[in-house]
Short mmCIF file of C-alpha atoms in Angstrom, two decimals:
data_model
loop_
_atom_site.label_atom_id
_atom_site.label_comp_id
_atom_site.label_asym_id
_atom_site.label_seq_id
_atom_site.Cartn_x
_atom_site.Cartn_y
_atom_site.Cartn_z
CA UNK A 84 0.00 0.00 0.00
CA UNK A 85 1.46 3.19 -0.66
CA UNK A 86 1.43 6.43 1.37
CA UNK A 87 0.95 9.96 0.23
CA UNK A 88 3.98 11.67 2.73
CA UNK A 89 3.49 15.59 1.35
CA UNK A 90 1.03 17.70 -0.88
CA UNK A 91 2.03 20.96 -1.14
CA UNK A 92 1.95 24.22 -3.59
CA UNK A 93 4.65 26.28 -5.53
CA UNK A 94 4.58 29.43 -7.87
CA UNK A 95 1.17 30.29 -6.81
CA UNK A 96 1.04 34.09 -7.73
CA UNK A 97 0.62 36.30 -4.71
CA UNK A 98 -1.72 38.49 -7.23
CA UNK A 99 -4.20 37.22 -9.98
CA UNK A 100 -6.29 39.32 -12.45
CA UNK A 101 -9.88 38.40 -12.44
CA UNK A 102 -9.96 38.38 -15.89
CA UNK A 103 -6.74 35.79 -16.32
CA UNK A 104 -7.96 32.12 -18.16
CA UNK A 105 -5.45 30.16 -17.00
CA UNK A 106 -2.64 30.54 -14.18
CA UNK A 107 0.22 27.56 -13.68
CA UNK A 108 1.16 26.28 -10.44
CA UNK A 109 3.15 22.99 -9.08
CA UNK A 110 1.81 20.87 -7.17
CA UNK A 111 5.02 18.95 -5.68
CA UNK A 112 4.02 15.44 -4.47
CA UNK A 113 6.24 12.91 -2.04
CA UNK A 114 4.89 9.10 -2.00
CA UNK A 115 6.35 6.18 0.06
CA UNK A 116 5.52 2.67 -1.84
CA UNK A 117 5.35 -0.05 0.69
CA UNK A 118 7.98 -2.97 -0.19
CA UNK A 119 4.96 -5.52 -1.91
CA UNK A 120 4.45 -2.65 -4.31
CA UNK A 121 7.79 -2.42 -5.54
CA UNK A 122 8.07 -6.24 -5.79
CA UNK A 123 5.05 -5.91 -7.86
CA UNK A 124 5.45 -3.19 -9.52
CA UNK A 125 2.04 -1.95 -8.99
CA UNK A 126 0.80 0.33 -11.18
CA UNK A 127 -1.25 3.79 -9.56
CA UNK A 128 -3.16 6.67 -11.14
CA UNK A 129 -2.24 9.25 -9.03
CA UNK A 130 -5.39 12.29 -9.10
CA UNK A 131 -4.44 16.25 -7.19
CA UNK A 132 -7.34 18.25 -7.54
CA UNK A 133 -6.77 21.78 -6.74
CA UNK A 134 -9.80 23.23 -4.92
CA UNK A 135 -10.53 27.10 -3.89
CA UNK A 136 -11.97 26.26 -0.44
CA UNK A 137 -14.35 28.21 1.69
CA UNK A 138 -14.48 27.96 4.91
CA UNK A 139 -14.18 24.17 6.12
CA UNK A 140 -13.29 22.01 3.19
CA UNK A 141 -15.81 19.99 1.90
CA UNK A 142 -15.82 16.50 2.79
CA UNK A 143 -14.36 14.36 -0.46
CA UNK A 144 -15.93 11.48 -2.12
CA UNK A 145 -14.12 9.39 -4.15
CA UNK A 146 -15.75 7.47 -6.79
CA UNK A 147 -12.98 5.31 -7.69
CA UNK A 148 -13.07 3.49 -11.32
CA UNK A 149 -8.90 3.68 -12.52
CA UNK A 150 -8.70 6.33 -15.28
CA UNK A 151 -12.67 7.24 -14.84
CA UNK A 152 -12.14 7.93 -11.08
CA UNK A 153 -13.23 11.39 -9.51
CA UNK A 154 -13.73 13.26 -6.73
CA UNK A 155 -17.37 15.20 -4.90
CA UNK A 156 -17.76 17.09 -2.13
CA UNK A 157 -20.19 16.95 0.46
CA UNK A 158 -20.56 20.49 1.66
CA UNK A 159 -20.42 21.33 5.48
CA UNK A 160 -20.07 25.20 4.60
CA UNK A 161 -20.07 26.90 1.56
CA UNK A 162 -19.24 24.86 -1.46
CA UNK A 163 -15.43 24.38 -3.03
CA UNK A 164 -15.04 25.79 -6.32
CA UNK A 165 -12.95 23.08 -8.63
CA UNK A 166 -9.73 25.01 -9.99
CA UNK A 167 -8.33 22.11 -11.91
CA UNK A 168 -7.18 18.61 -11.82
CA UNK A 169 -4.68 16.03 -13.32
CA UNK A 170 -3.91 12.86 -13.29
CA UNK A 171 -0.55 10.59 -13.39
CA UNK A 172 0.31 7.25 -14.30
CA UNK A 173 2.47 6.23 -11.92
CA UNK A 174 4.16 2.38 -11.34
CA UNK A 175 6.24 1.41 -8.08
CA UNK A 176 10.06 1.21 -8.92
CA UNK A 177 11.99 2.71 -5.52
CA UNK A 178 10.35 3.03 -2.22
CA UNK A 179 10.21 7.37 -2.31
CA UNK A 180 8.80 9.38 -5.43
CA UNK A 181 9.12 13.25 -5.66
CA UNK A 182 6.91 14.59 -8.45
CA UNK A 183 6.64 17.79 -9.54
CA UNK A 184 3.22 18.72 -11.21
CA UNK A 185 2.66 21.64 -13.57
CA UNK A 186 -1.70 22.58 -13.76
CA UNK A 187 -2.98 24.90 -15.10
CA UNK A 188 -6.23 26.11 -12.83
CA UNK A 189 -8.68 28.76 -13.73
CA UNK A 190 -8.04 31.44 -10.65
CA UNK A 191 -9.81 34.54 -12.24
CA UNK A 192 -12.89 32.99 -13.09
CA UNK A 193 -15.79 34.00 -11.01
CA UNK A 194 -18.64 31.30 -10.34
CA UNK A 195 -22.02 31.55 -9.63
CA UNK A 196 -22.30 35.44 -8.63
CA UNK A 197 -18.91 34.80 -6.58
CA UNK A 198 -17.30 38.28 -5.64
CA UNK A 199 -14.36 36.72 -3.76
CA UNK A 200 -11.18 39.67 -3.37
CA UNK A 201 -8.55 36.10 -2.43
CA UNK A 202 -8.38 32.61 -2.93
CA UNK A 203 -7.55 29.83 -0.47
CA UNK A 204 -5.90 27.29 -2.62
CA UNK A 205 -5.59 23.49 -1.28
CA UNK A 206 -4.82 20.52 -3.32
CA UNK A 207 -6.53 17.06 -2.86
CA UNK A 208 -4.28 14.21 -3.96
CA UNK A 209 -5.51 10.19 -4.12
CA UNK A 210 -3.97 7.57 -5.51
CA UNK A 211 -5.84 4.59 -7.08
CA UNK A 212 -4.07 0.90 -7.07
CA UNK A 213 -4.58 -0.78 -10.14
CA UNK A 214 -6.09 -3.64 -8.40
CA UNK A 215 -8.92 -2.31 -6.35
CA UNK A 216 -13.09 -1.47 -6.49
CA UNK A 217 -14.34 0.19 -9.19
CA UNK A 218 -17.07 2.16 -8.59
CA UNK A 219 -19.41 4.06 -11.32
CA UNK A 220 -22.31 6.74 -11.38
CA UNK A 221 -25.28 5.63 -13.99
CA UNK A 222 -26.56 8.45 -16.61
CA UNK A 223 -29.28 10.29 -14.74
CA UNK A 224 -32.67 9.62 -16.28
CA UNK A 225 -36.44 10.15 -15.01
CA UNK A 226 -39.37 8.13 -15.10
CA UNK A 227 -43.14 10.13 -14.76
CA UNK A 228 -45.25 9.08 -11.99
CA UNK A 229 -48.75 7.90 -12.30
CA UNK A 230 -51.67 8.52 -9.73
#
């Protein structure tokens, strides 16, 4: 099983225009792969999802499915705003990985009558073994009722 050691953020600009597209950040990553993973080389999709948070984060749900896999929030405040994600193919070779992750995140966009003046940037990272549950959403659809 591996381990997800550090998460953090670099060359997040200390001001953004609010009418900038696209900004690039790093997202620098540090896993530990336990011993059996290396033996195996196990495979992992590594997923950082870079959230604007407000207030408490929201809790995150992860609907796990390999490359389909994502990531909702169950709001306990106000709700997250999605900045950006990635994902990274990633197999077990040595027992510490450093990865340094270029995204590019939409910081100037406003959503949904917004009027923020600063952003609280976090990153979410989750890594998905090869060999695990996969888990998918249907289509929505609706059926009409008949009384």
């Amino acid at each position: 099983m591996a381990k997800i050691n550090l998460v953090s953020l670099d060359l997040v600009p200390e001001i953004i225009n609010v009418g900038d597209d696209i900004t690039d950040i790093i997202i620098n990553t540090q896993i530990e792969f336990h011993k059996l993973d290396i033996k195996m080389q196990m495979e992992y999709l590594l997923y950082l999802f870079v959230y604007d948070v407000h207030g408490k984060e929201d809790i995150p749900v992860i609907i796990s499915n390999w490359d389909e896999s994502y990531v909702m929030g169950i709001s306990l405040d106000r709700k997250d705003h999605l900045l950006g994600k990635t994902m990274l193919n990633i197999t077990a070779r040595t027992v510490n990985v450093k990865l340094q992750t270029p995204i590019a995140i939409k910081l100037g966009e406003l959503k949904k009558g917004a009027s923020n003046s600063s952003r609280e940037l976090e990153v979410f990272a989750t890594l998905i073994p090869a060999i695990s549950r996969a888990s998918k959403w249907s289509e929505p659809f609706e059926s009409k009722l008949i009384f």
